[in-house]
Amino acid sequence: MREVAVIGIGMTKFGELWTKSLRDIFVEAAMAAIDDAKVDQIGSMYVGSMTPGLFVGQEHIGALMADYLGTPSIPAMRVESACCSGGMAFRAGFFEVASGHTDVVLVGGVEKMNDGADVTYALATAADQEYEVYQGVTFPGLYALIARAHMHAYGTTREQMAAVSVKNHHNGSLNERAQFPREVTVEQVLNATLVADPLTMLECSPVSDGAACAILAPLAIAKKLSMPVIKVIGTGAATDTLALHAREDLTTLKAVKLSAQSAYKMAGVKPTDVSLAEVHDCFSIAEICIVEELGFVEKGKGGPFTEQGHTALDGKIPVNTSGGLKSKGHPVGATGIAQVCEIVEQLRGAAGKRQVKDPKIGIAQNMGGSGASSVVHVFKKE
Amino acid sequence: MPSPRYWREMPQRYRLEASQCTECGKVSFPPRIVCGCGARDFKKTNVSETGTIVSYTTIRVAPDAFVIQAPYNIAIVEADNGVRITTQVVDCAPEELAIGKKVKFVFRKLYEEGHCGIINYGYKAVLV
Ligand SMILES: [Zn+2]
């Protein structure tokens, strides 16, 4: 396999983008990434998107996006793995470049959630239709079940979960692309409207439109460019049971653990080598479980670890410097690539007010459903 | 939903039919074609009629089909023979739920698909 680098990144602002269509936002992000990479052509394309069919009635968006990008002949396909569609598209593009088959590959993600669809229903299609959704469960509901189990097993508190939202909103307040770039307090989080007990609105990622893209190329090409070289040194993916109830332990996100172990092994790094991480905080409790599964803290201690500030911008291991899904927004298919954009920006030293001091290694962890699929990528500044 | 899709799941929804692996003894609900142990031979069984709450929540923001019922309780219940099921817990207030409480499964209406659609039935749980 060849070594692979990220040579370009681009994303739209996340939010309610009423004046822009699904294709508009993808092309906007793709052009930004192409301009950033200063390449004149791309060899193929992978588009991560969870359910454009349900959100805007449009499938077959690989070809659509290639067409509207002005590259109607290149190979292009959509990749779907619920909320980790973007991360999986990245992985597919990584292997295409690493294999030597194609030099320049565009990997992107897009979702247009604010066009009038029943969003709660559309998102719930990532859970087991016949044995979870049929009973009326929702995604906030599934994560609330995980939260209650975590509170029961480890004494995790609502205040500790709220600390995730407070931190991510602080980081997002420094990010002009964030959907909700403003601070919140623990009291505001705890007193917000309950969505699924014990999770409040301010513990749930929002409904967002947005797109993000990255350009991948072999290291030899990346080295000829003027930008700092950001290598992809590890990729790992894993799955778990689709239905949350079928897992032995509701507080363990096995797919996250296995995907991280696999990515760490390929990269030859340990959790203590990681300078910063973008993780899938679709709900406050998710980030607490994920920092445990990524090995930043032992199992069960994610709550106090967060509350004590170890995952803050100036903490031991900054997590979700972009504002995460909570503050930056979560256009589901775009999220995995937007995480990559943040890590690359940080490793380039170009993250402005959010910049972490001299990061060497960053990871992006993107997850689908209630944790039934997860993908982790490890990036290193050359 | 299309009626064949509804009809196919009736043995599980109406009678909690499950399958038990003849090799390792694990009970699968719904039945599977291959067991996690790799074996493919099963005998028909049922999920126990009683179980214990493993975790629970109250859904306050519901999908369109369930809006009329909100708020409603959802739990993951471990049946006495080890099968775990996601189910509504009804006829009780949210404050009455707790991890470790005993429930039994009952046959109930789940939801209606609009004015002319199928009425969906299945299992729910009640506190015992
Ligand atoms: Zn078996």
XYZ file of C-alpha atoms and ligand atoms in Angstrom:
511
model
C 0.000 0.000 0.000
C 1.109 3.556 -0.735
C 1.203 6.200 1.967
C -1.752 8.599 1.715
C -2.084 12.273 2.636
C -4.926 14.770 2.887
C -4.026 17.567 0.459
C -7.218 19.606 0.602
C -10.203 20.292 2.843
C -13.373 22.326 2.493
C -16.738 22.620 4.170
C -19.842 24.753 4.246
C -21.153 26.503 7.290
C -23.440 24.076 9.131
C -26.985 25.132 9.940
C -30.361 25.778 8.379
C -29.287 26.568 4.838
C -32.723 27.367 3.401
C -31.479 29.048 0.244
C -29.212 26.188 -0.783
C -30.045 22.734 -2.154
C -28.418 19.361 -1.445
C -26.338 19.620 -4.604
C -25.418 23.283 -3.943
C -23.930 22.597 -0.545
C -21.975 19.558 -1.709
C -20.481 21.413 -4.660
C -19.626 24.393 -2.431
C -17.644 22.138 -0.064
C -16.060 20.176 -2.921
C -14.892 23.330 -4.726
C -13.426 24.655 -1.484
C -11.475 21.401 -1.025
C -10.319 21.379 -4.649
C -9.167 25.006 -4.373
C -7.403 24.237 -1.094
C -5.553 21.308 -2.691
C -4.849 23.266 -5.896
C -5.490 20.199 -8.054
C -7.005 20.514 -11.502
C -8.661 17.144 -11.681
C -9.931 14.369 -9.499
C -9.858 10.679 -10.430
C -12.853 9.439 -8.478
C -15.246 10.365 -5.726
C -17.036 8.881 -2.699
C -20.015 10.745 -1.238
C -21.118 9.860 2.288
C -24.794 10.483 2.934
C -27.206 8.737 5.257
C -30.584 9.134 3.667
C -30.988 11.826 1.010
C -33.903 9.723 -0.227
C -35.891 10.343 2.938
C -34.671 13.890 3.550
C -35.128 15.332 0.057
C -36.341 12.434 -2.109
C -33.051 12.116 -3.975
C -30.979 8.932 -4.287
C -28.130 8.216 -6.741
C -26.208 11.197 -5.491
C -22.752 9.907 -6.519
C -23.589 10.610 -10.146
C -25.546 13.768 -9.288
C -22.621 15.335 -7.456
C -20.095 14.343 -10.130
C -22.381 15.983 -12.690
C -22.812 19.240 -10.758
C -19.133 19.326 -9.886
C -18.430 19.529 -13.617
C -16.827 16.090 -13.677
C -19.635 13.958 -15.123
C -17.448 11.045 -16.280
C -15.512 10.114 -13.147
C -16.375 7.053 -11.056
C -18.545 8.247 -8.175
C -20.649 6.435 -5.592
C -22.559 7.132 -2.419
C -21.426 5.408 0.766
C -23.952 4.755 3.526
C -23.375 3.691 7.111
C -25.932 5.908 8.878
C -24.196 8.741 10.758
C -20.747 7.341 9.902
C -21.362 7.512 6.153
C -18.790 10.313 5.846
C -16.097 8.445 7.745
C -16.734 5.313 5.699
C -16.515 7.336 2.452
C -13.142 8.586 3.687
C -12.021 5.015 4.324
C -13.120 3.892 0.848
C -11.206 6.757 -0.759
C -8.174 6.038 1.400
C -7.998 2.457 0.134
C -8.432 3.556 -3.486
C -5.428 5.880 -3.229
C -3.398 3.485 -1.050
C -3.944 0.658 -3.531
C -2.296 2.653 -6.293
C -5.402 2.564 -8.482
C -6.124 6.311 -8.412
C -3.974 9.309 -7.503
C -6.416 12.035 -6.553
C -9.689 11.052 -4.845
C -12.357 13.355 -3.460
C -14.127 12.071 -0.349
C -17.105 14.004 0.875
C -20.210 13.948 2.969
C -23.492 15.796 2.740
C -26.919 15.916 4.343
C -29.859 18.268 3.855
C -32.078 17.661 6.873
C -34.118 20.875 6.989
C -36.273 20.427 3.902
C -39.449 19.334 5.667
C -38.958 15.606 6.249
C -39.936 13.819 9.502
C -36.364 13.981 10.800
C -36.955 11.869 13.905
C -38.367 9.075 11.729
C -35.649 9.383 9.074
C -32.864 9.142 11.667
C -34.595 6.233 13.377
C -34.191 4.150 10.202
C -30.597 3.634 11.387
C -31.979 1.568 14.276
C -33.715 -1.833 14.004
C -36.990 -1.009 12.205
C -38.858 -4.126 13.313
C -37.682 -4.466 16.914
C -36.728 -0.973 18.100
C -38.447 1.636 15.957
C -41.689 -0.374 15.831
C -41.974 0.186 19.594
C -41.624 3.962 19.196
C -37.979 4.333 20.165
C -36.020 7.338 18.851
C -32.308 8.083 18.685
C -32.352 10.374 21.701
C -34.254 7.507 23.365
C -31.559 4.939 22.557
C -28.804 7.185 23.916
C -30.957 7.943 26.965
C -31.043 4.167 27.598
C -27.232 4.136 27.384
C -27.059 7.183 29.692
C -29.246 5.593 32.378
C -27.199 2.390 32.226
C -23.931 4.376 32.521
C -25.295 6.379 35.466
C -26.398 3.179 37.158
C -23.144 1.271 36.567
C -20.573 4.030 37.185
C -22.341 6.804 39.064
C -22.091 9.163 36.104
C -24.104 12.313 36.843
C -26.292 14.590 34.754
C -23.874 17.419 35.552
C -20.988 15.396 34.077
C -22.963 14.770 30.900
C -23.906 18.461 30.735
C -20.190 19.287 30.937
C -19.788 17.730 27.476
C -22.280 20.205 26.002
C -20.779 23.152 27.878
C -17.273 22.340 26.610
C -18.356 21.712 23.033
C -20.419 24.896 22.896
C -17.410 26.834 24.184
C -15.252 25.389 21.397
C -17.998 25.982 18.855
C -18.255 29.625 19.926
C -14.759 29.982 18.434
C -15.749 28.360 15.129
C -17.433 30.542 12.523
C -18.757 27.478 10.688
C -20.689 26.229 13.735
C -24.480 26.120 13.667
C -24.794 27.219 17.314
C -21.607 29.212 18.037
C -22.550 30.269 21.553
C -21.752 29.290 25.100
C -24.165 27.439 27.366
C -24.020 26.801 31.112
C -24.533 23.575 33.056
C -27.790 25.021 34.449
C -29.080 25.831 30.964
C -28.298 22.300 29.794
C -29.984 20.648 32.782
C -33.059 22.910 32.631
C -33.605 22.682 28.880
C -36.632 20.764 27.546
C -36.400 17.019 28.077
C -36.210 15.071 24.800
C -35.796 11.565 26.223
C -35.184 11.383 29.976
C -32.564 12.162 31.235
C -31.310 13.865 28.040
C -32.360 17.441 27.360
C -32.413 19.352 24.108
C -29.000 20.840 24.931
C -27.535 17.330 25.127
C -28.701 16.386 21.618
C -26.926 17.331 18.396
C -29.084 19.564 16.199
C -30.792 19.035 12.852
C -28.422 20.489 10.273
C -27.696 21.048 6.615
C -24.102 20.945 5.513
C -21.349 19.356 3.504
C -17.643 18.702 3.926
C -14.997 17.369 1.528
C -11.380 16.288 1.578
C -8.931 15.470 -1.199
C -6.674 12.430 -0.818
C -3.456 11.802 -2.740
C -0.334 9.661 -2.426
C 2.435 11.098 -0.254
C 4.648 11.752 -3.290
C 2.088 14.222 -4.677
C 1.434 15.804 -1.268
C 5.140 16.557 -0.811
C 5.229 18.636 -3.994
C 2.600 21.020 -2.608
C 3.274 24.059 -0.436
C 0.951 23.051 2.449
C 2.110 21.119 5.539
C 1.822 17.395 4.745
C -0.863 15.630 6.775
C -0.591 11.861 6.450
C -3.330 9.332 7.098
C -1.418 6.766 9.137
C -4.244 4.560 10.360
C -7.769 3.487 9.514
C -9.986 1.160 11.513
C -13.635 0.209 11.267
C -15.885 -2.201 13.138
C -19.527 -3.078 13.699
C -21.735 -4.143 16.601
C -25.326 -5.397 16.867
C -27.754 -3.014 15.174
C -30.180 -3.233 18.079
C -28.885 -1.689 21.296
C -30.749 -4.253 23.404
C -28.778 -7.143 21.883
C -25.489 -5.997 23.456
C -24.118 -7.649 26.572
C -23.293 -4.291 28.155
C -25.257 -1.185 27.200
C -22.436 1.115 28.318
C -19.823 -0.460 26.034
C -19.528 0.813 22.463
C -17.669 -2.241 21.189
C -17.444 -1.036 17.585
C -15.751 2.161 18.777
C -13.253 0.208 20.859
C -12.434 -2.254 18.058
C -12.196 0.397 15.327
C -9.848 2.439 17.518
C -7.678 -0.563 18.352
C -7.403 -1.417 14.676
C -6.535 2.173 13.673
C -4.010 2.559 16.516
C -2.350 -0.718 15.514
C -2.020 0.276 11.862
C -0.674 3.700 12.871
C 1.662 2.300 15.523
C 0.407 4.753 18.131
C -1.033 4.538 21.659
C -3.860 6.647 23.081
C -1.256 8.657 25.025
C 0.408 9.683 21.723
C -2.763 11.440 20.534
C -2.687 15.263 20.628
C -6.393 15.836 19.929
C -9.527 14.014 18.838
C -12.751 14.768 17.037
C -15.368 12.277 18.254
C -19.010 11.514 17.552
C -20.829 13.421 20.326
C -24.295 12.981 18.814
C -25.515 13.036 22.449
C -23.652 14.109 25.593
C -23.392 10.547 26.915
C -21.877 9.396 23.602
C -18.746 11.510 24.121
C -18.356 10.135 27.656
C -18.513 6.540 26.385
C -16.239 7.306 23.425
C -13.383 8.872 25.418
C -13.438 5.654 27.443
C -13.428 3.374 24.373
C -10.634 5.391 22.714
C -8.475 4.677 25.776
C -8.115 8.270 26.990
C -9.495 7.272 30.390
C -10.476 3.985 31.996
C -13.953 2.532 31.582
C -16.549 4.301 33.688
C -14.452 7.423 34.355
C -15.461 9.423 31.270
C -17.849 11.600 33.293
C -15.395 12.914 35.916
C -12.662 13.094 33.232
C -14.836 15.513 31.239
C -16.056 17.482 34.251
C -12.461 18.013 35.430
C -11.596 19.654 32.114
C -9.201 17.024 30.722
C -10.935 17.112 27.321
C -11.098 20.934 27.107
C -9.097 22.985 24.580
C -6.294 23.386 27.133
C -6.785 19.948 28.711
C -4.748 16.746 28.626
C -6.449 15.561 25.451
C -8.612 18.187 23.713
C -11.766 16.555 22.351
C -14.031 18.164 19.753
C -12.110 21.389 19.339
C -14.473 22.221 16.452
C -17.470 22.327 18.788
C -18.348 18.738 17.957
C -21.671 17.608 16.596
C -23.416 19.423 19.429
C -22.371 22.992 18.637
C -20.928 22.781 15.126
C -23.982 20.866 13.894
C -24.597 17.328 12.655
C -25.643 17.021 9.013
C -25.268 13.264 9.460
C -23.469 12.229 6.258
C -21.137 15.244 6.393
C -20.014 14.803 9.989
C -17.235 12.246 9.429
C -15.540 14.458 6.851
C -16.060 17.664 8.850
C -14.143 15.947 11.678
C -11.272 15.340 9.242
C -11.366 19.019 8.202
C -10.917 20.055 11.847
C -8.051 17.634 12.510
C -6.238 18.702 9.330
C -6.714 22.390 10.163
C -5.367 21.812 13.679
C -2.351 19.799 12.446
C -1.622 22.525 9.895
C -1.672 25.033 12.752
C -4.456 26.956 11.034
C -7.299 26.592 13.561
C -7.161 30.214 14.760
C -8.724 30.807 18.187
C -9.321 27.066 18.575
C -5.713 26.124 17.872
C -4.273 23.437 20.133
C -0.584 23.950 20.925
C 1.692 22.150 18.464
C -0.358 18.985 17.809
C 1.429 16.023 16.183
C -1.217 13.317 15.968
C -4.976 13.724 15.661
C -7.769 11.198 15.404
C -11.285 11.346 14.004
C -13.936 8.923 15.296
C -17.270 8.733 13.488
C -20.128 6.445 14.505
C -23.403 5.179 13.075
C -26.681 4.481 14.839
C -26.477 3.656 18.534
C -22.897 2.553 17.890
C -23.480 -0.312 15.435
C -20.765 1.017 13.156
C -17.679 3.069 13.900
C -14.672 4.244 11.933
C -11.479 5.802 13.267
C -8.721 7.555 11.316
C -5.326 8.602 12.625
C -3.549 11.625 11.119
C 0.048 12.732 11.548
C 1.823 15.903 10.615
C 4.830 14.911 8.474
C -46.166 -0.713 6.205
C -46.910 -3.222 3.448
C -49.059 -6.022 4.861
C -46.589 -8.887 4.103
C -43.965 -7.138 6.192
C -46.437 -6.905 9.060
C -47.744 -10.446 8.653
C -44.262 -12.015 8.596
C -43.430 -10.684 12.067
C -46.722 -11.735 13.705
C -45.323 -14.831 15.479
C -42.809 -12.584 17.243
C -45.086 -9.610 17.861
C -48.152 -11.587 18.986
C -46.620 -14.620 20.681
C -42.971 -13.666 21.378
C -41.775 -16.684 19.381
C -38.029 -17.151 19.474
C -35.526 -19.804 18.461
C -33.049 -21.696 20.595
C -29.742 -22.882 19.151
C -29.421 -26.659 19.547
C -25.618 -26.303 19.827
C -25.014 -23.526 22.382
C -28.518 -23.047 23.792
C -28.675 -19.305 23.092
C -32.187 -17.992 22.522
C -32.537 -15.579 19.594
C -35.380 -13.086 19.338
C -36.308 -12.558 16.590
C -35.242 -15.975 15.264
C -32.076 -16.034 13.186
C -30.835 -18.291 10.384
C -27.329 -18.538 11.818
C -26.468 -18.438 15.535
C -23.568 -16.322 16.812
C -21.810 -19.653 17.513
C -22.027 -20.600 13.831
C -24.652 -23.347 14.210
C -27.752 -23.393 12.016
C -30.075 -25.745 13.855
C -32.704 -24.230 16.105
C -35.786 -25.341 17.983
C -38.785 -23.128 18.446
C -39.265 -21.538 21.842
C -40.751 -18.390 23.386
C -39.427 -15.386 25.239
C -40.284 -15.690 28.948
C -43.415 -13.787 29.872
C -41.688 -11.879 32.662
C -38.423 -10.015 32.934
C -36.419 -7.197 34.513
C -35.767 -3.602 33.438
C -32.138 -3.145 32.352
C -32.492 0.517 31.367
C -35.363 2.910 30.675
C -36.308 6.331 29.353
C -39.355 8.454 28.622
C -39.738 9.612 25.025
C -41.019 13.188 24.893
C -40.190 14.031 21.281
C -41.722 11.238 19.196
C -41.820 10.293 15.504
C -45.049 11.378 13.746
C -46.740 7.977 14.174
C -46.245 8.091 17.965
C -46.816 11.793 18.660
C -50.304 11.155 19.992
C -48.878 8.817 22.680
C -46.034 11.054 23.891
C -44.740 11.100 26.553
C -44.336 7.315 26.741
C -41.884 5.019 28.503
C -39.400 2.760 26.735
C -37.252 0.147 28.440
C -34.797 -2.552 27.576
C -36.105 -5.602 29.411
C -34.169 -8.789 30.048
C -36.647 -11.637 29.965
C -36.151 -14.437 32.468
C -34.632 -16.667 29.782
C -31.981 -14.071 28.972
C -33.507 -12.477 25.861
C -33.297 -8.689 25.781
C -36.129 -6.705 24.215
C -36.869 -3.030 23.611
C -40.446 -2.366 24.665
C -42.816 0.317 25.870
C -43.673 0.102 29.565
C -47.285 1.211 29.980
C -49.952 1.804 32.642
C -47.427 3.533 34.884
C -45.857 6.962 35.380
C -42.233 7.656 34.384
C -41.301 8.024 38.077
C -42.383 4.449 38.785
C -39.672 2.984 36.540
C -36.326 1.807 37.888
C -33.510 -0.472 36.814
C -34.148 -3.903 38.316
C -37.951 -3.635 38.466
C -39.959 -6.679 37.345
C -42.298 -6.480 34.356
C -44.499 -8.827 32.356
C -45.268 -8.689 28.652
C -48.807 -7.931 27.475
C -50.486 -7.796 24.062
C -51.413 -4.238 23.017
C -51.995 -1.881 20.136
C -48.761 -0.116 19.195
C -49.809 2.550 16.705
C -52.047 3.325 13.744
C -50.714 4.135 10.332
C -52.823 7.168 9.590
C -56.538 7.207 8.886
C -56.704 4.210 6.523
C -53.518 2.325 7.370
C -52.826 -0.862 9.288
C -53.346 -0.918 13.044
C -50.103 -2.297 14.425
C -50.264 -4.662 17.397
C -47.560 -6.277 19.470
C -46.031 -6.645 22.908
C -45.638 -4.016 25.590
C -44.638 -4.428 29.214
C -46.393 -3.554 32.491
C -44.921 -3.418 35.985
C -45.728 -6.439 38.177
Zn -25.479 -21.217 19.037
